mmCIF file of C-alpha atoms in Angstrom:
data_model
loop_
_atom_site.group_PDB
_atom_site.id
_atom_site.type_symbol
_atom_site.label_atom_id
_atom_site.label_comp_id
_atom_site.label_asym_id
_atom_site.label_seq_id
_atom_site.Cartn_x
_atom_site.Cartn_y
_atom_site.Cartn_z
ATOM 1 C CA UNK A 1055 71.689 -241.996 7.846
ATOM 2 C CA UNK A 1056 71.722 -240.036 4.591
ATOM 3 C CA UNK A 1057 69.382 -237.139 3.959
ATOM 4 C CA UNK A 1058 67.399 -239.195 1.447
ATOM 5 C CA UNK A 1059 66.690 -241.978 3.901
ATOM 6 C CA UNK A 1060 65.872 -239.523 6.679
ATOM 7 C CA UNK A 1061 63.239 -237.759 4.550
ATOM 8 C CA UNK A 1062 61.943 -241.112 3.239
ATOM 9 C CA UNK A 1063 61.724 -242.487 6.788
ATOM 10 C CA UNK A 1064 59.846 -239.447 8.078
ATOM 11 C CA UNK A 1065 57.281 -239.684 5.310
ATOM 12 C CA UNK A 1066 57.003 -243.476 5.796
ATOM 13 C CA UNK A 1067 56.233 -243.000 9.488
ATOM 14 C CA UNK A 1068 53.484 -240.503 8.754
ATOM 15 C CA UNK A 1069 51.933 -242.599 5.987
ATOM 16 C CA UNK A 1070 52.220 -245.771 8.092
ATOM 17 C CA UNK A 1071 50.349 -244.166 10.948
ATOM 18 C CA UNK A 1072 47.635 -242.973 8.575
ATOM 19 C CA UNK A 1073 47.285 -246.462 7.075
ATOM 20 C CA UNK A 1074 47.120 -248.074 10.525
ATOM 21 C CA UNK A 1075 44.346 -245.735 11.541
ATOM 22 C CA UNK A 1076 42.372 -246.615 8.430
ATOM 23 C CA UNK A 1077 42.894 -250.352 8.993
ATOM 24 C CA UNK A 1078 42.099 -250.649 12.676
ATOM 25 C CA UNK A 1079 40.092 -247.576 13.522
ATOM 26 C CA UNK A 1080 36.267 -247.843 13.268
ATOM 27 C CA UNK A 1081 36.240 -245.503 10.294
ATOM 28 C CA UNK A 1082 34.316 -246.283 7.072
ATOM 29 C CA UNK A 1083 33.585 -244.341 3.935
ATOM 30 C CA UNK A 1084 30.118 -244.465 2.423
ATOM 31 C CA UNK A 1085 29.050 -243.750 -1.122
ATOM 32 C CA UNK A 1086 27.905 -241.073 -1.259
ATOM 33 C CA UNK A 1087 30.133 -239.871 1.574
ATOM 34 C CA UNK A 1088 28.545 -238.672 4.773
ATOM 35 C CA UNK A 1089 29.332 -235.331 6.384
ATOM 36 C CA UNK A 1090 30.872 -236.899 9.497
ATOM 37 C CA UNK A 1091 33.076 -239.154 7.374
ATOM 38 C CA UNK A 1092 34.268 -236.184 5.307
ATOM 39 C CA UNK A 1093 35.124 -234.279 8.492
ATOM 40 C CA UNK A 1094 37.102 -237.250 9.834
ATOM 41 C CA UNK A 1095 39.042 -237.627 6.574
ATOM 42 C CA UNK A 1096 39.821 -233.920 6.314
ATOM 43 C CA UNK A 1097 40.967 -233.757 9.937
ATOM 44 C CA UNK A 1098 43.133 -236.833 9.408
ATOM 45 C CA UNK A 1099 44.711 -235.363 6.289
ATOM 46 C CA UNK A 1100 45.380 -232.091 8.132
ATOM 47 C CA UNK A 1101 47.038 -233.903 11.006
ATOM 48 C CA UNK A 1102 49.154 -235.897 8.559
ATOM 49 C CA UNK A 1103 50.306 -232.775 6.705
ATOM 50 C CA UNK A 1104 51.137 -230.918 9.927
ATOM 51 C CA UNK A 1105 53.102 -233.867 11.296
ATOM 52 C CA UNK A 1106 54.955 -234.338 8.015
ATOM 53 C CA UNK A 1107 55.788 -230.627 7.788
ATOM 54 C CA UNK A 1108 57.057 -230.509 11.373
ATOM 55 C CA UNK A 1109 59.245 -233.572 10.893
ATOM 56 C CA UNK A 1110 60.684 -232.259 7.613
ATOM 57 C CA UNK A 1111 61.368 -228.824 9.143
ATOM 58 C CA UNK A 1112 63.260 -230.489 11.967
ATOM 59 C CA UNK A 1113 65.187 -232.714 9.585
ATOM 60 C CA UNK A 1114 66.133 -229.930 7.132
ATOM 61 C CA UNK A 1115 66.807 -227.156 9.687
ATOM 62 C CA UNK A 1116 70.633 -227.369 9.256
ATOM 63 C CA UNK A 1117 70.241 -226.646 5.539
ATOM 64 C CA UNK A 1118 68.286 -223.489 6.377
ATOM 65 C CA UNK A 1119 71.151 -222.328 8.604
ATOM 66 C CA UNK A 1120 73.669 -222.951 5.818
ATOM 67 C CA UNK A 1121 71.506 -221.010 3.355
ATOM 68 C CA UNK A 1122 71.136 -218.080 5.761
ATOM 69 C CA UNK A 1123 74.895 -217.867 6.291
ATOM 70 C CA UNK A 1124 75.545 -218.097 2.540
ATOM 71 C CA UNK A 1125 73.422 -214.999 1.948
ATOM 72 C CA UNK A 1126 75.174 -212.912 4.633
ATOM 73 C CA UNK A 1127 78.781 -214.121 4.641
ATOM 74 C CA UNK A 1128 81.399 -211.431 4.016
ATOM 75 C CA UNK A 1129 85.033 -212.407 3.507
ATOM 76 C CA UNK A 1130 86.116 -209.050 4.955
ATOM 77 C CA UNK A 1131 84.554 -210.121 8.261
ATOM 78 C CA UNK A 1132 86.327 -213.429 8.880
ATOM 79 C CA UNK A 1133 85.370 -216.000 11.491
ATOM 80 C CA UNK A 1134 81.760 -216.685 10.507
ATOM 81 C CA UNK A 1135 81.191 -220.422 10.998
ATOM 82 C CA UNK A 1136 78.284 -222.800 11.603
ATOM 83 C CA UNK A 1137 78.256 -225.279 14.508
ATOM 84 C CA UNK A 1138 78.507 -228.918 13.456
ATOM 85 C CA UNK A 1139 76.355 -231.483 15.249
ATOM 86 C CA UNK A 1140 74.755 -234.851 14.567
ATOM 87 C CA UNK A 1141 75.653 -237.230 11.796
ATOM 88 C CA UNK A 1142 74.831 -237.966 8.182
ATOM 89 C CA UNK A 1143 75.134 -235.747 5.126
ATOM 90 C CA UNK A 1144 74.024 -232.415 6.584
ATOM 91 C CA UNK A 1145 76.827 -232.154 9.204
ATOM 92 C CA UNK A 1146 79.296 -233.172 6.503
ATOM 93 C CA UNK A 1147 77.900 -230.414 4.292
ATOM 94 C CA UNK A 1148 78.349 -227.892 7.127
ATOM 95 C CA UNK A 1149 81.945 -229.047 7.723
ATOM 96 C CA UNK A 1150 82.688 -228.700 4.016
ATOM 97 C CA UNK A 1151 81.108 -225.244 3.928
ATOM 98 C CA UNK A 1152 83.155 -224.110 6.958
ATOM 99 C CA UNK A 1153 86.332 -225.430 5.334
ATOM 100 C CA UNK A 1154 85.465 -223.578 2.134
ATOM 101 C CA UNK A 1155 84.986 -220.331 4.094
ATOM 102 C CA UNK A 1156 88.350 -220.776 5.778
ATOM 103 C CA UNK A 1157 90.061 -221.382 2.452
ATOM 104 C CA UNK A 1158 88.347 -218.397 0.807
ATOM 105 C CA UNK A 1159 89.265 -216.115 3.709
ATOM 106 C CA UNK A 1160 92.891 -217.197 3.462
ATOM 107 C CA UNK A 1161 92.966 -216.644 -0.296
ATOM 108 C CA UNK A 1162 91.225 -213.268 0.080
ATOM 109 C CA UNK A 1163 93.799 -212.168 2.664
ATOM 110 C CA UNK A 1164 96.672 -213.134 0.355
ATOM 111 C CA UNK A 1165 95.133 -211.425 -2.692
ATOM 112 C CA UNK A 1166 94.295 -208.294 -0.673
ATOM 113 C CA UNK A 1167 97.881 -208.128 0.562
ATOM 114 C CA UNK A 1168 99.165 -208.291 -3.005
ATOM 115 C CA UNK A 1169 96.751 -205.614 -4.184
ATOM 116 C CA UNK A 1170 97.578 -203.271 -1.314
ATOM 117 C CA UNK A 1171 101.320 -203.734 -1.781
ATOM 118 C CA UNK A 1172 100.953 -202.996 -5.479
ATOM 119 C CA UNK A 1173 98.811 -199.973 -4.654
ATOM 120 C CA UNK A 1174 101.421 -198.587 -2.257
ATOM 121 C CA UNK A 1175 104.170 -199.174 -4.817
ATOM 122 C CA UNK A 1176 102.176 -197.285 -7.453
ATOM 123 C CA UNK A 1177 101.555 -194.454 -5.007
ATOM 124 C CA UNK A 1178 105.263 -194.213 -4.293
ATOM 125 C CA UNK A 1179 106.023 -194.128 -8.023
ATOM 126 C CA UNK A 1180 103.471 -191.379 -8.701
ATOM 127 C CA UNK A 1181 104.673 -189.390 -5.693
ATOM 128 C CA UNK A 1182 108.276 -189.674 -6.886
ATOM 129 C CA UNK A 1183 107.359 -188.486 -10.375
ATOM 130 C CA UNK A 1184 105.341 -185.576 -8.993
ATOM 131 C CA UNK A 1185 108.241 -184.584 -6.774
ATOM 132 C CA UNK A 1186 110.997 -185.009 -9.349
ATOM 133 C CA UNK A 1187 109.250 -183.884 -12.529
ATOM 134 C CA UNK A 1188 106.338 -181.584 -11.732
ATOM 135 C CA UNK A 1189 107.806 -180.146 -8.532
ATOM 136 C CA UNK A 1190 111.162 -179.313 -10.073
ATOM 137 C CA UNK A 1191 109.562 -177.865 -13.194
ATOM 138 C CA UNK A 1192 107.307 -175.590 -11.132
ATOM 139 C CA UNK A 1193 110.273 -174.537 -9.006
ATOM 140 C CA UNK A 1194 112.125 -173.575 -12.184
ATOM 141 C CA UNK A 1195 109.070 -171.603 -13.357
ATOM 142 C CA UNK A 1196 109.073 -169.723 -10.026
ATOM 143 C CA UNK A 1197 112.713 -168.771 -10.484
ATOM 144 C CA UNK A 1198 112.107 -167.566 -14.042
ATOM 145 C CA UNK A 1199 109.084 -165.538 -12.957
ATOM 146 C CA UNK A 1200 111.116 -164.036 -10.133
ATOM 147 C CA UNK A 1201 113.914 -162.895 -12.456
ATOM 148 C CA UNK A 1202 111.387 -161.556 -14.977
ATOM 149 C CA UNK A 1203 109.548 -159.637 -12.235
ATOM 150 C CA UNK A 1204 112.793 -158.020 -11.078
ATOM 151 C CA UNK A 1205 113.439 -156.652 -14.598
ATOM 152 C CA UNK A 1206 109.844 -155.705 -15.446
ATOM 153 C CA UNK A 1207 108.047 -152.375 -15.122
ATOM 154 C CA UNK A 1208 105.291 -151.661 -12.585
ATOM 155 C CA UNK A 1209 102.076 -153.096 -14.177
ATOM 156 C CA UNK A 1210 103.846 -156.107 -15.671
ATOM 157 C CA UNK A 1211 105.708 -156.700 -12.414
ATOM 158 C CA UNK A 1212 102.406 -156.967 -10.540
ATOM 159 C CA UNK A 1213 101.105 -159.519 -13.012
ATOM 160 C CA UNK A 1214 104.304 -161.529 -12.745
ATOM 161 C CA UNK A 1215 104.048 -161.464 -8.953
ATOM 162 C CA UNK A 1216 100.488 -162.775 -9.231
ATOM 163 C CA UNK A 1217 101.696 -165.530 -11.519
ATOM 164 C CA UNK A 1218 104.374 -166.324 -8.943
ATOM 165 C CA UNK A 1219 101.786 -166.648 -6.178
ATOM 166 C CA UNK A 1220 99.578 -168.903 -8.304
ATOM 167 C CA UNK A 1221 102.540 -171.088 -9.178
ATOM 168 C CA UNK A 1222 103.685 -171.190 -5.550
ATOM 169 C CA UNK A 1223 100.192 -172.248 -4.464
ATOM 170 C CA UNK A 1224 100.139 -174.971 -7.115
ATOM 171 C CA UNK A 1225 103.563 -176.147 -5.957
ATOM 172 C CA UNK A 1226 102.323 -176.352 -2.372
ATOM 173 C CA UNK A 1227 99.339 -178.412 -3.564
ATOM 174 C CA UNK A 1228 101.645 -180.774 -5.457
ATOM 175 C CA UNK A 1229 103.764 -181.204 -2.323
ATOM 176 C CA UNK A 1230 100.627 -181.905 -0.295
ATOM 177 C CA UNK A 1231 99.579 -184.565 -2.790
ATOM 178 C CA UNK A 1232 103.035 -186.099 -2.567
ATOM 179 C CA UNK A 1233 102.736 -186.296 1.206
ATOM 180 C CA UNK A 1234 99.311 -187.956 0.914
ATOM 181 C CA UNK A 1235 100.541 -190.464 -1.632
ATOM 182 C CA UNK A 1236 103.777 -191.250 0.176
ATOM 183 C CA UNK A 1237 103.893 -190.341 3.870
ATOM 184 C CA UNK A 1238 107.666 -190.017 4.165
ATOM 185 C CA UNK A 1239 107.315 -188.825 7.750
ATOM 186 C CA UNK A 1240 105.853 -192.220 8.603
ATOM 187 C CA UNK A 1241 109.088 -193.932 7.558
ATOM 188 C CA UNK A 1242 111.327 -191.296 9.111
ATOM 189 C CA UNK A 1243 109.623 -190.323 12.386
ATOM 190 C CA UNK A 1244 106.990 -192.978 13.089
ATOM 191 C CA UNK A 1245 103.229 -193.246 13.383
ATOM 192 C CA UNK A 1246 102.560 -190.537 15.969
ATOM 193 C CA UNK A 1247 104.464 -187.885 14.029
ATOM 194 C CA UNK A 1248 102.816 -188.985 10.780
ATOM 195 C CA UNK A 1249 99.312 -188.752 12.273
ATOM 196 C CA UNK A 1250 100.139 -185.365 13.814
ATOM 197 C CA UNK A 1251 101.278 -184.077 10.435
ATOM 198 C CA UNK A 1252 98.231 -185.589 8.723
ATOM 199 C CA UNK A 1253 95.723 -184.031 11.118
ATOM 200 C CA UNK A 1254 97.457 -180.652 11.078
ATOM 201 C CA UNK A 1255 97.467 -180.592 7.286
ATOM 202 C CA UNK A 1256 93.826 -181.738 7.247
ATOM 203 C CA UNK A 1257 92.747 -178.996 9.663
ATOM 204 C CA UNK A 1258 94.593 -176.362 7.643
ATOM 205 C CA UNK A 1259 92.953 -177.257 4.337
ATOM 206 C CA UNK A 1260 89.431 -177.992 5.585
ATOM 207 C CA UNK A 1261 89.045 -175.466 8.390
ATOM 208 C CA UNK A 1262 87.719 -178.181 10.732
ATOM 209 C CA UNK A 1263 88.857 -178.455 14.313
ATOM 210 C CA UNK A 1264 90.865 -181.619 14.953
ATOM 211 C CA UNK A 1265 91.687 -182.775 18.493
ATOM 212 C CA UNK A 1266 94.508 -185.293 18.958
ATOM 213 C CA UNK A 1267 94.690 -187.693 21.897
ATOM 214 C CA UNK A 1268 97.775 -189.886 21.631
ATOM 215 C CA UNK A 1269 99.054 -192.058 24.472
ATOM 216 C CA UNK A 1270 102.622 -191.505 25.506
ATOM 217 C CA UNK A 1271 105.182 -194.275 24.956
ATOM 218 C CA UNK A 1272 103.157 -196.233 22.433
ATOM 219 C CA UNK A 1273 104.733 -199.586 21.562
ATOM 220 C CA UNK A 1274 106.376 -199.992 18.186
ATOM 221 C CA UNK A 1275 104.406 -201.596 15.362
ATOM 222 C CA UNK A 1276 105.727 -203.165 12.201
ATOM 223 C CA UNK A 1277 105.643 -201.181 8.967
ATOM 224 C CA UNK A 1278 102.443 -202.860 7.683
ATOM 225 C CA UNK A 1279 100.624 -202.108 10.925
ATOM 226 C CA UNK A 1280 101.653 -198.452 11.005
ATOM 227 C CA UNK A 1281 100.765 -198.008 7.343
ATOM 228 C CA UNK A 1282 97.321 -199.589 7.874
ATOM 229 C CA UNK A 1283 96.581 -197.313 10.847
ATOM 230 C CA UNK A 1284 97.749 -194.266 8.894
ATOM 231 C CA UNK A 1285 95.665 -195.090 5.808
ATOM 232 C CA UNK A 1286 92.552 -195.809 7.871
ATOM 233 C CA UNK A 1287 92.954 -192.464 9.654
ATOM 234 C CA UNK A 1288 93.468 -190.753 6.299
ATOM 235 C CA UNK A 1289 90.343 -192.310 4.777
ATOM 236 C CA UNK A 1290 88.266 -191.588 7.902
ATOM 237 C CA UNK A 1291 89.227 -187.911 7.862
ATOM 238 C CA UNK A 1292 88.472 -187.676 4.153
ATOM 239 C CA UNK A 1293 85.037 -189.260 4.597
ATOM 240 C CA UNK A 1294 84.250 -186.923 7.503
ATOM 241 C CA UNK A 1295 85.168 -183.877 5.442
ATOM 242 C CA UNK A 1296 83.142 -185.003 2.420
ATOM 243 C CA UNK A 1297 80.015 -186.497 3.942
ATOM 244 C CA UNK A 1298 79.647 -185.880 7.671
ATOM 245 C CA UNK A 1299 79.070 -182.132 7.775
ATOM 246 C CA UNK A 1300 81.167 -182.089 10.955
ATOM 247 C CA UNK A 1301 82.782 -179.185 12.752
ATOM 248 C CA UNK A 1302 85.004 -181.087 15.168
ATOM 249 C CA UNK A 1303 86.919 -184.347 14.882
ATOM 250 C CA UNK A 1304 88.875 -186.312 17.432
ATOM 251 C CA UNK A 1305 91.726 -188.652 16.541
ATOM 252 C CA UNK A 1306 92.852 -190.927 19.362
ATOM 253 C CA UNK A 1307 95.648 -193.495 19.473
ATOM 254 C CA UNK A 1308 95.737 -195.707 22.534
ATOM 255 C CA UNK A 1309 97.322 -198.948 23.691
ATOM 256 C CA UNK A 1310 95.519 -201.448 25.899
ATOM 257 C CA UNK A 1311 95.163 -205.220 26.256
ATOM 258 C CA UNK A 1312 97.951 -206.043 23.843
ATOM 259 C CA UNK A 1313 96.589 -203.929 20.983
ATOM 260 C CA UNK A 1314 96.842 -200.417 19.569
ATOM 261 C CA UNK A 1315 93.489 -198.765 18.889
ATOM 262 C CA UNK A 1316 92.932 -195.891 16.486
ATOM 263 C CA UNK A 1317 89.643 -194.019 16.912
ATOM 264 C CA UNK A 1318 88.380 -191.241 14.633
ATOM 265 C CA UNK A 1319 85.185 -189.565 15.876
ATOM 266 C CA UNK A 1320 83.257 -186.686 14.312
ATOM 267 C CA UNK A 1321 80.274 -184.640 15.479
ATOM 268 C CA UNK A 1322 78.554 -184.657 12.096
ATOM 269 C CA UNK A 1323 75.055 -185.563 11.047
ATOM 270 C CA UNK A 1324 75.550 -189.320 11.297
ATOM 271 C CA UNK A 1325 73.508 -191.933 9.457
ATOM 272 C CA UNK A 1326 71.127 -194.728 10.388
ATOM 273 C CA UNK A 1327 72.941 -197.413 8.405
ATOM 274 C CA UNK A 1328 76.540 -197.370 7.224
ATOM 275 C CA UNK A 1329 76.738 -197.910 3.464
ATOM 276 C CA UNK A 1330 80.084 -199.484 2.719
ATOM 277 C CA UNK A 1331 81.536 -198.010 -0.426
ATOM 278 C CA UNK A 1332 85.013 -198.427 -1.875
ATOM 279 C CA UNK A 1333 86.619 -196.374 0.903
ATOM 280 C CA UNK A 1334 85.243 -198.446 3.784
ATOM 281 C CA UNK A 1335 85.883 -201.697 1.920
ATOM 282 C CA UNK A 1336 89.461 -200.575 1.471
ATOM 283 C CA UNK A 1337 89.752 -199.949 5.206
ATOM 284 C CA UNK A 1338 88.411 -203.432 5.926
ATOM 285 C CA UNK A 1339 90.966 -204.937 3.557
ATOM 286 C CA UNK A 1340 93.772 -203.147 5.369
ATOM 287 C CA UNK A 1341 92.406 -204.350 8.694
ATOM 288 C CA UNK A 1342 92.263 -207.901 7.328
ATOM 289 C CA UNK A 1343 95.867 -207.627 6.139
ATOM 290 C CA UNK A 1344 97.234 -207.048 9.657
ATOM 291 C CA UNK A 1345 94.660 -209.141 11.538
ATOM 292 C CA UNK A 1346 92.936 -206.086 12.997
ATOM 293 C CA UNK A 1347 89.266 -205.413 13.754
ATOM 294 C CA UNK A 1348 87.430 -202.474 12.198
ATOM 295 C CA UNK A 1349 84.219 -201.184 13.804
ATOM 296 C CA UNK A 1350 82.151 -198.338 12.339
ATOM 297 C CA UNK A 1351 79.238 -196.957 14.347
ATOM 298 C CA UNK A 1352 77.025 -194.042 13.448
ATOM 299 C CA UNK A 1353 73.932 -192.455 14.950
ATOM 300 C CA UNK A 1354 71.724 -189.845 13.333
ATOM 301 C CA UNK A 1355 72.592 -186.468 14.839
ATOM 302 C CA UNK A 1356 75.465 -187.835 16.931
ATOM 303 C CA UNK A 1357 78.224 -188.344 14.380
ATOM 304 C CA UNK A 1358 80.257 -191.344 13.330
ATOM 305 C CA UNK A 1359 83.058 -193.285 14.989
ATOM 306 C CA UNK A 1360 85.656 -195.400 13.190
ATOM 307 C CA UNK A 1361 87.720 -197.703 15.398
ATOM 308 C CA UNK A 1362 90.590 -199.902 14.268
ATOM 309 C CA UNK A 1363 92.100 -202.283 16.821
ATOM 310 C CA UNK A 1364 95.431 -203.709 15.698
ATOM 311 C CA UNK A 1365 97.207 -206.439 17.672
ATOM 312 C CA UNK A 1366 100.781 -205.830 18.697
ATOM 313 C CA UNK A 1367 103.346 -207.836 16.722
ATOM 314 C CA UNK A 1368 104.628 -210.937 18.422
ATOM 315 C CA UNK A 1369 108.116 -210.709 19.831
ATOM 316 C CA UNK A 1370 110.611 -212.868 18.030
ATOM 317 C CA UNK A 1371 112.342 -215.300 20.364
#
């Protein structure tokens, strides 16, 4: 039965019952109307409205569920579906809505993969230019300053040495940016070595204490999985340094139940509700790309925990 006929039938039942009561019940209306007759009519109208409202609420309840899901659905949290039951137009609407969600999630995953691949390619290009152009130019400046300092007198030599130190510091910063943009150690030595280098570099530049807990003999992941874990760890450390007010962080990498789990925990101020900006949305997109699950929990005064659980790649037969 279509939604139109269901609503029409419900109203017809209510109005039919009201008409039957007027026809066969010992109820009359005087002119002018008596108080008892007015009470009977008002009570009857109230009963009719309540019954009609209850029947319509029951008949249109599936639409309310669809509306509620529409207002809360997030394509970065896939798997949200409504149960389909009954017959008629409403279940068909729910099935269509679920199919639309599945299609949108698939398209979002494909588009996110393209964006992230393009982003990584651009990072590699910028890192290469920084290394080849800026890095080599600053190295040449260091050599020139060194030769000039060797031939200069005392006061000028000190100034040239200071310029050398400033240039050397800038060169180190450029190299650090290159490593952040393109983690070459990830390609050469693997995820554990890359995370160790990342946390050591982070602790050196921020002064925060970083504790590493990595399981031994972790299974190998594909390149996309390792890159997603690395970038999520990188973003989590950056957020902790900028916003958490933490003194100690713990980075753990563990394998259990057919998945590798990365956990970044800080002892900062924490927050009541996690506001998902561009950084967290980017982490969710990376999790979506490799079919992983990202959980972020935070408590006021107890810090924040970021956990990414990535499934192990299937073995090719």
